[in-house]
Short mmCIF file of C-alpha atoms in Angstrom, two decimals:
data_model
loop_
_atom_site.label_atom_id
_atom_site.label_comp_id
_atom_site.label_asym_id
_atom_site.label_seq_id
_atom_site.Cartn_x
_atom_site.Cartn_y
_atom_site.Cartn_z
CA UNK C 896 16.32 -16.18 4.23
CA UNK C 897 19.42 -15.00 5.84
CA UNK C 898 19.23 -11.50 4.45
CA UNK C 899 15.92 -10.90 6.23
CA UNK C 900 16.72 -12.86 9.35
CA UNK C 901 19.63 -10.28 9.70
CA UNK C 902 17.41 -7.29 8.72
CA UNK C 903 15.16 -8.51 11.72
CA UNK C 904 18.11 -8.93 14.18
CA UNK C 905 19.32 -5.79 13.36
CA UNK C 906 16.56 -3.29 12.90
CA UNK C 907 13.56 -5.12 14.68
CA UNK C 908 12.52 -4.52 17.92
CA UNK C 909 10.78 -6.44 20.60
CA UNK C 910 7.88 -4.41 22.08
CA UNK C 911 5.67 -4.60 25.15
CA UNK C 912 3.48 -7.92 24.96
CA UNK C 913 6.65 -9.50 22.95
CA UNK C 914 5.52 -7.45 19.84
CA UNK C 915 7.93 -7.50 17.00
CA UNK C 916 8.10 -4.57 15.81
CA UNK C 917 9.59 -3.96 12.33
CA UNK C 918 8.26 -0.71 11.30
CA UNK C 919 11.54 0.69 10.60
CA UNK C 920 11.79 -1.28 6.90
CA UNK C 921 8.42 -3.17 6.40
CA UNK C 922 5.33 -1.84 7.78
CA UNK C 923 5.54 2.13 8.47
CA UNK C 924 8.75 3.14 7.07
CA UNK C 925 9.28 1.06 3.77
CA UNK C 926 13.04 0.28 2.99
CA UNK C 927 11.93 -0.25 -0.67
CA UNK C 928 15.20 -1.26 -2.26
CA UNK C 929 15.38 -4.12 0.53
CA UNK C 930 11.85 -5.04 0.06
CA UNK C 931 12.60 -5.62 -3.48
CA UNK C 932 14.93 -8.12 -2.87
CA UNK C 933 12.41 -9.91 -0.71
CA UNK C 934 9.97 -9.52 -3.84
CA UNK C 935 12.72 -11.23 -6.41
CA UNK C 936 13.03 -13.97 -3.83
CA UNK C 937 9.31 -14.57 -4.02
CA UNK C 938 9.81 -14.73 -7.69
CA UNK C 939 12.86 -17.44 -7.32
CA UNK C 940 10.54 -19.29 -5.38
CA UNK C 941 7.22 -19.23 -7.60
CA UNK C 942 8.85 -18.21 -10.90
CA UNK C 943 7.80 -21.73 -12.58
CA UNK C 944 4.23 -21.25 -11.29
CA UNK C 945 2.75 -19.47 -14.38
CA UNK C 946 1.30 -16.86 -11.77
CA UNK C 947 -0.61 -14.11 -13.26
CA UNK C 948 -1.92 -12.27 -10.53
CA UNK C 949 -0.66 -11.23 -7.09
CA UNK C 950 -3.57 -10.88 -4.16
CA UNK C 951 -2.59 -8.63 -0.78
CA UNK C 952 -4.69 -7.06 1.71
CA UNK C 953 -4.69 -3.36 2.65
CA UNK C 954 -2.72 -1.57 3.93
CA UNK C 955 1.37 -3.20 5.01
CA UNK C 956 0.81 -5.97 2.02
CA UNK C 957 0.76 -3.31 -0.26
CA UNK C 958 4.07 -2.26 -0.84
CA UNK C 959 5.60 -5.64 -0.73
CA UNK C 960 2.97 -7.01 -3.05
CA UNK C 961 3.73 -4.48 -5.72
CA UNK C 962 7.26 -5.00 -5.48
CA UNK C 963 7.08 -8.58 -6.13
CA UNK C 964 4.63 -7.95 -8.97
CA UNK C 965 7.16 -6.26 -10.66
CA UNK C 966 9.44 -9.36 -10.99
CA UNK C 967 6.42 -11.49 -12.14
CA UNK C 968 5.33 -8.74 -14.68
CA UNK C 969 1.45 -9.22 -13.54
CA UNK C 970 -0.97 -7.04 -12.07
CA UNK C 971 -1.57 -6.56 -8.30
CA UNK C 972 -4.86 -6.75 -6.64
CA UNK C 973 -5.49 -5.73 -2.70
CA UNK C 974 -8.53 -6.82 -1.06
CA UNK C 975 -9.94 -3.73 1.03
CA UNK C 976 -11.13 -3.95 4.38
CA UNK C 977 -14.46 -2.56 5.13
CA UNK C 978 -17.15 -2.37 8.00
CA UNK C 979 -19.96 -1.58 5.97
CA UNK C 980 -22.21 -4.82 6.00
CA UNK C 981 -24.01 -3.88 2.81
CA UNK C 982 -24.27 -6.84 0.35
CA UNK C 983 -22.77 -5.79 -2.75
CA UNK C 984 -23.34 -8.29 -5.54
CA UNK C 985 -19.89 -7.02 -7.70
CA UNK C 986 -17.52 -8.25 -4.88
CA UNK C 987 -16.28 -11.32 -3.02
CA UNK C 988 -16.21 -11.40 0.75
CA UNK C 989 -14.62 -12.63 3.53
CA UNK C 990 -14.35 -12.39 7.48
CA UNK C 991 -11.00 -11.43 8.91
CA UNK C 992 -10.30 -11.73 12.46
CA UNK C 993 -7.65 -8.90 13.72
CA UNK C 994 -6.36 -10.38 16.99
CA UNK C 995 -3.83 -7.16 17.26
CA UNK C 996 -6.71 -4.74 17.02
CA UNK C 997 -9.54 -7.07 18.50
CA UNK C 998 -11.99 -6.99 15.92
CA UNK C 999 -13.65 -8.45 12.88
CA UNK C 1000 -14.01 -6.63 9.48
CA UNK C 1001 -15.05 -7.54 6.08
CA UNK C 1002 -12.77 -7.76 3.27
CA UNK C 1003 -14.02 -7.32 -0.44
CA UNK C 1004 -12.35 -7.53 -3.82
CA UNK C 1005 -14.17 -6.77 -7.17
CA UNK C 1006 -15.24 -10.00 -8.92
CA UNK C 1007 -13.93 -8.17 -12.27
CA UNK C 1008 -10.37 -8.06 -10.63
CA UNK C 1009 -10.30 -11.88 -9.47
CA UNK C 1010 -11.14 -14.33 -12.18
CA UNK C 1011 -12.01 -18.25 -12.94
CA UNK C 1012 -8.52 -19.08 -14.23
CA UNK C 1013 -6.41 -16.77 -12.72
CA UNK C 1014 -3.12 -17.91 -10.99
CA UNK C 1015 -2.97 -16.13 -8.07
CA UNK C 1016 0.14 -15.92 -5.83
CA UNK C 1017 -0.87 -14.15 -2.50
CA UNK C 1018 1.51 -12.02 -0.73
CA UNK C 1019 1.42 -10.45 2.84
CA UNK C 1020 3.84 -9.21 5.24
CA UNK C 1021 2.74 -11.25 8.39
CA UNK C 1022 1.52 -14.75 9.33
CA UNK C 1023 0.44 -15.28 12.99
CA UNK C 1024 -3.28 -16.86 13.36
CA UNK C 1025 -3.41 -16.73 9.64
CA UNK C 1026 -6.92 -14.99 9.75
CA UNK C 1027 -5.68 -12.54 7.11
CA UNK C 1028 -4.36 -15.39 4.96
CA UNK C 1029 -7.26 -17.55 5.57
CA UNK C 1030 -9.71 -14.41 4.18
CA UNK C 1031 -7.60 -14.05 1.04
CA UNK C 1032 -7.59 -17.67 0.28
CA UNK C 1033 -11.41 -17.80 0.58
CA UNK C 1034 -11.71 -14.98 -1.91
CA UNK C 1035 -9.60 -16.79 -4.48
CA UNK C 1036 -11.81 -19.99 -3.89
CA UNK C 1037 -14.96 -17.99 -4.44
CA UNK C 1038 -13.67 -16.41 -7.71
CA UNK C 1039 -12.97 -20.19 -8.74
CA UNK C 1040 -9.36 -18.81 -9.26
CA UNK C 1041 -6.50 -21.14 -9.02
CA UNK C 1042 -4.32 -20.22 -5.70
CA UNK C 1043 -0.51 -21.09 -6.73
CA UNK C 1044 0.65 -20.37 -3.13
CA UNK C 1045 1.49 -17.72 -0.57
CA UNK C 1046 4.76 -15.37 -0.07
CA UNK C 1047 5.01 -14.47 3.64
CA UNK C 1048 7.67 -11.87 4.73
CA UNK C 1049 7.52 -12.87 8.53
CA UNK C 1050 5.96 -16.10 9.75
CA UNK C 1051 5.44 -16.19 13.48
CA UNK C 1052 5.83 -20.11 13.46
CA UNK C 1053 5.00 -20.36 17.27
CA UNK C 1054 1.51 -19.36 16.34
CA UNK C 1055 -0.90 -22.01 14.62
CA UNK C 1056 -1.80 -20.08 11.08
CA UNK C 1057 0.94 -21.41 8.90
CA UNK C 1058 1.09 -25.07 9.98
CA UNK C 1059 -2.75 -25.12 9.82
CA UNK C 1060 -2.98 -23.46 6.18
CA UNK C 1061 -0.12 -25.92 5.26
CA UNK C 1062 -2.26 -28.78 6.38
CA UNK C 1063 -4.65 -28.09 3.98
CA UNK C 1064 -2.22 -28.93 1.15
CA UNK C 1065 -1.43 -24.93 0.44
CA UNK C 1066 2.02 -24.10 -0.06
CA UNK C 1067 3.05 -21.28 2.11
CA UNK C 1068 6.67 -19.91 1.76
CA UNK C 1069 7.84 -17.38 4.52
CA UNK C 1070 11.03 -15.72 4.20
CA UNK C 1071 11.77 -15.34 7.70
CA UNK C 1072 9.91 -18.13 10.43
CA UNK C 1073 10.31 -17.07 13.93
CA UNK C 1074 10.26 -20.25 16.31
CA UNK C 1075 10.23 -17.95 19.62
CA UNK C 1076 10.86 -14.35 21.02
CA UNK C 1077 10.60 -12.44 24.04
CA UNK C 1078 12.26 -9.32 25.24
CA UNK C 1079 14.26 -11.43 27.65
CA UNK C 1080 15.47 -13.81 24.92
CA UNK C 1081 15.50 -12.11 21.90
CA UNK C 1082 14.47 -13.73 18.57
CA UNK C 1083 15.23 -17.34 17.46
CA UNK C 1084 14.41 -18.41 13.92
CA UNK C 1085 13.58 -21.74 12.62
CA UNK C 1086 16.08 -23.79 11.38
CA UNK L 930 0.93 13.08 -18.96
CA UNK L 931 -0.69 12.07 -22.26
CA UNK L 932 -0.05 8.26 -21.33
CA UNK L 933 -2.11 8.83 -18.29
CA UNK L 934 -4.85 10.67 -19.75
CA UNK L 935 -5.20 7.96 -22.38
CA UNK L 936 -5.25 5.46 -19.82
CA UNK L 937 -8.16 7.30 -17.77
CA UNK L 938 -9.97 7.83 -20.98
CA UNK L 939 -9.76 4.22 -22.11
CA UNK L 940 -9.72 2.43 -18.43
CA UNK L 941 -11.52 4.89 -16.30
CA UNK L 942 -15.15 5.08 -15.63
CA UNK L 943 -17.63 7.59 -14.52
CA UNK L 944 -19.93 6.32 -11.91
CA UNK L 945 -23.07 7.17 -9.99
CA UNK L 946 -22.66 10.89 -8.64
CA UNK L 947 -20.05 11.43 -11.16
CA UNK L 948 -17.52 9.61 -9.51
CA UNK L 949 -14.40 8.84 -11.19
CA UNK L 950 -13.41 4.94 -10.98
CA UNK L 951 -9.96 4.22 -11.90
CA UNK L 952 -9.54 1.10 -9.58
CA UNK L 953 -8.70 -0.97 -12.60
CA UNK L 954 -5.30 0.27 -12.70
CA UNK L 955 -4.42 2.70 -9.66
CA UNK L 956 -6.41 1.85 -6.72
CA UNK L 957 -7.68 -1.59 -6.65
CA UNK L 958 -6.18 -3.58 -9.20
CA UNK L 959 -2.67 -2.08 -9.77
CA UNK L 960 -1.21 -2.04 -13.10
CA UNK L 961 2.17 -2.09 -11.59
CA UNK L 962 4.06 -1.69 -14.86
CA UNK L 963 2.09 1.31 -15.68
CA UNK L 964 2.11 3.06 -12.52
CA UNK L 965 6.02 2.56 -12.47
CA UNK L 966 6.08 4.90 -15.33
CA UNK L 967 4.09 7.47 -13.46
CA UNK L 968 6.92 6.94 -10.73
CA UNK L 969 9.47 7.72 -13.42
CA UNK L 970 7.64 10.79 -14.14
CA UNK L 971 7.54 12.13 -10.64
CA UNK L 972 11.35 11.41 -10.61
CA UNK L 973 12.01 13.44 -13.68
CA UNK L 974 10.04 16.32 -12.02
CA UNK L 975 11.74 16.03 -8.90
CA UNK L 976 14.86 14.50 -9.45
CA UNK L 977 17.09 17.68 -8.83
CA UNK L 978 15.58 18.61 -5.31
CA UNK L 979 17.67 15.97 -3.24
CA UNK L 980 14.71 14.38 -1.98
CA UNK L 981 15.65 11.61 0.58
CA UNK L 982 12.18 10.60 1.69
CA UNK L 983 8.88 9.71 -0.02
CA UNK L 984 5.70 10.26 2.30
CA UNK L 985 2.25 9.03 1.43
CA UNK L 986 -1.00 8.16 3.20
CA UNK L 987 -2.51 4.40 3.47
CA UNK L 988 -3.78 2.73 1.53
CA UNK L 989 -4.05 3.38 -2.12
CA UNK L 990 -1.11 5.71 -2.05
CA UNK L 991 1.31 3.03 -0.71
CA UNK L 992 1.81 1.22 -4.52
CA UNK L 993 2.46 4.58 -6.29
CA UNK L 994 4.59 6.10 -3.37
CA UNK L 995 6.66 2.61 -3.06
CA UNK L 996 6.90 2.57 -7.13
CA UNK L 997 7.99 6.43 -7.15
CA UNK L 998 10.55 5.58 -4.21
CA UNK L 999 12.77 2.86 -6.32
CA UNK L 1000 13.68 5.62 -9.06
CA UNK L 1001 14.80 8.19 -6.04
CA UNK L 1002 16.59 5.24 -4.17
CA UNK L 1003 14.69 6.37 -1.10
CA UNK L 1004 12.67 4.82 1.95
CA UNK L 1005 9.14 5.85 1.58
CA UNK L 1006 7.04 6.34 4.77
CA UNK L 1007 3.37 6.02 5.00
CA UNK L 1008 1.03 7.76 7.04
CA UNK L 1009 -1.52 5.81 9.26
CA UNK L 1010 -5.33 6.39 9.42
CA UNK L 1011 -6.49 5.77 12.98
CA UNK L 1012 -9.69 6.36 14.64
CA UNK L 1013 -8.45 6.14 18.25
CA UNK L 1014 -7.91 9.49 20.02
CA UNK L 1015 -5.16 8.65 22.12
CA UNK L 1016 -2.48 10.94 22.48
CA UNK L 1017 0.58 9.26 21.48
CA UNK L 1018 3.92 10.98 22.53
CA UNK L 1019 5.96 9.29 19.76
CA UNK L 1020 3.74 10.49 16.52
CA UNK L 1021 2.97 13.55 14.94
CA UNK L 1022 -0.87 13.58 14.01
CA UNK L 1023 -3.07 15.52 11.89
CA UNK L 1024 -6.46 15.36 10.80
CA UNK L 1025 -8.14 14.49 7.69
CA UNK L 1026 -11.80 14.80 6.41
CA UNK L 1027 -12.66 12.33 4.07
CA UNK L 1028 -15.53 13.54 1.84
CA UNK L 1029 -15.91 10.57 -0.04
CA UNK L 1030 -16.67 8.40 3.40
CA UNK L 1031 -18.07 11.60 5.22
CA UNK L 1032 -15.93 11.17 8.29
CA UNK L 1033 -13.19 12.39 10.07
CA UNK L 1034 -9.77 10.66 11.08
CA UNK L 1035 -6.56 11.26 12.59
CA UNK L 1036 -3.43 10.20 10.44
CA UNK L 1037 -0.14 9.75 12.25
CA UNK L 1038 3.33 9.12 11.35
CA UNK L 1039 6.14 8.12 13.97
CA UNK L 1040 8.36 11.03 14.86
CA UNK L 1041 11.37 8.57 14.55
CA UNK L 1042 10.59 8.30 10.43
CA UNK L 1043 10.13 11.92 9.96
CA UNK L 1044 12.90 13.71 11.21
CA UNK L 1045 14.16 17.97 10.95
CA UNK L 1046 16.19 18.13 7.79
CA UNK L 1047 14.41 15.26 5.75
CA UNK L 1048 13.71 16.35 2.00
CA UNK L 1049 10.12 15.04 1.45
CA UNK L 1050 8.24 14.52 -1.48
CA UNK L 1051 4.64 13.91 -0.84
CA UNK L 1052 2.90 11.38 -3.32
CA UNK L 1053 -0.73 10.63 -3.29
CA UNK L 1054 -3.19 9.15 -5.73
CA UNK L 1055 -5.97 11.58 -5.89
CA UNK L 1056 -6.20 15.38 -5.15
CA UNK L 1057 -9.98 17.02 -4.69
CA UNK L 1058 -10.48 19.11 -1.81
CA UNK L 1059 -7.03 18.62 -0.54
CA UNK L 1060 -7.75 17.59 2.89
CA UNK L 1061 -5.32 14.36 2.84
CA UNK L 1062 -2.45 16.23 1.26
CA UNK L 1063 -3.13 19.31 3.58
CA UNK L 1064 -2.93 16.40 6.70
CA UNK L 1065 0.28 15.07 5.12
CA UNK L 1066 1.88 18.74 4.90
CA UNK L 1067 1.17 19.17 8.41
CA UNK L 1068 2.91 16.23 9.20
CA UNK L 1069 6.06 17.68 7.63
CA UNK L 1070 6.06 20.76 9.16
CA UNK L 1071 5.53 19.36 12.39
CA UNK L 1072 8.66 17.31 12.14
CA UNK L 1073 10.34 20.18 10.90
CA UNK L 1074 11.21 18.55 7.86
CA UNK L 1075 11.36 20.25 4.32
CA UNK L 1076 8.93 19.86 1.86
CA UNK L 1077 10.27 19.77 -1.67
CA UNK L 1078 6.72 19.36 -3.26
CA UNK L 1079 3.73 17.01 -3.93
CA UNK L 1080 3.22 14.44 -6.67
CA UNK L 1081 -0.33 13.76 -7.50
CA UNK L 1082 -1.57 11.10 -10.19
CA UNK L 1083 -5.01 12.45 -10.70
CA UNK L 1084 -6.13 15.93 -9.70
CA UNK L 1085 -9.87 16.88 -9.81
CA UNK L 1086 -9.11 20.44 -10.74
CA UNK L 1087 -12.40 21.65 -10.74
CA UNK L 1088 -12.19 21.27 -6.77
CA UNK L 1089 -10.37 23.72 -4.86
CA UNK L 1090 -7.79 21.70 -3.08
CA UNK L 1091 -4.98 21.99 -5.69
CA UNK L 1092 -4.82 25.56 -6.16
CA UNK L 1093 -5.23 26.28 -2.42
CA UNK L 1094 -2.06 24.38 -1.88
CA UNK L 1095 -0.56 25.90 -4.72
CA UNK L 1096 -1.67 29.39 -3.73
CA UNK L 1097 0.66 28.69 -0.03
CA UNK L 1098 3.76 28.69 -2.27
CA UNK L 1099 3.78 24.91 -2.52
CA UNK L 1100 4.66 22.97 -5.44
CA UNK L 1101 2.37 20.56 -6.53
CA UNK L 1102 2.53 18.52 -9.80
CA UNK L 1103 -0.48 16.44 -11.02
CA UNK L 1104 0.07 13.79 -13.75
CA UNK L 1105 -3.50 14.17 -15.36
CA UNK L 1106 -5.70 17.25 -14.06
CA UNK L 1107 -9.43 17.00 -14.85
CA UNK L 1108 -10.75 19.94 -16.00
CA UNK L 1109 -14.20 18.36 -16.16
CA UNK L 1110 -16.15 15.11 -15.79
CA UNK L 1111 -19.65 13.66 -15.76
CA UNK L 1112 -21.39 10.74 -17.37
CA UNK L 1113 -23.08 12.69 -19.72
CA UNK L 1114 -19.89 14.75 -21.38
CA UNK L 1115 -17.16 12.70 -20.44
CA UNK L 1116 -13.87 13.64 -19.05
CA UNK L 1117 -11.99 16.86 -20.14
CA UNK L 1118 -8.40 17.67 -19.05
CA UNK L 1119 -7.02 20.76 -18.12
CA UNK L 1120 -4.79 22.15 -21.18
#
């Protein structure tokens, strides 16, 4: 999506360790009007799929998922992160490894909010190793719901998550796919 | 707001320990179309205040803050919770005590996203003891920004946070104010 690629080039910063910082519009300060255009693009991509629920993960997925849900006119559910290892009988749980924060945490979603027969579109801001996305997919499967596909704002295509998930036959649409990035050479998008 | 009070009565549940559960529409599953109406009401209340930024705190404030920001056509910034005690020079920090989770954590916001001269409306889903709200107000003050007021979805008016903050001359608008609630006697709203 050209609009997003331009925004990343204009407003994104590459920080230490070649980390992409887009917190001026995506995950700290949210440019809501701009993010709504991304939500509209997800709608264009998935509008014929009878989506009846959007699923994301706290925290930075919530904004874009909300704005996307508006176009589909469906509710949004966000999985919660928890460090408690209690066994809850009324939630689906999955494990997610955070490479950024170097820890593993559980994510949970109440069983009453993810139902067999739901047609779920997963929305998230980033896809790199795919750990969060795999965790969300696992929740959808555990619920016996149908996964329509995934909508990602920025995919780090030089990391394996996206291709591994596509390799399982799951539709993954990323609005910007970064082929490479570094302080030295800047950001290059996939064709 | 009658619409919200009815929603709370219809869809809210009072759980163990007389905890109000509204996770079917507000803070786990989000009824985005409904929450957008709450955002519109915040706009009606604050539309003449030249708000140029919405501030909230992760995670469950993000949705309602995003939807509110759409009506004001301004960006939204969410404070992040962190347990790291590092001193960051590029962020404003404040301490928040969570009574629900019985712990204290730091919240941070990047200095570049909260500026002197900003006219800030703080939005959050709940107000009870007022700890999160006080933390957010403190960030606004530290930035030298102007606090226009606070917009709260549900205030537990039987707890002291709201009145203490109003007592400091700060405008706090809560769309539903609960006077009392218990499993035995249900929910009663303030007049």
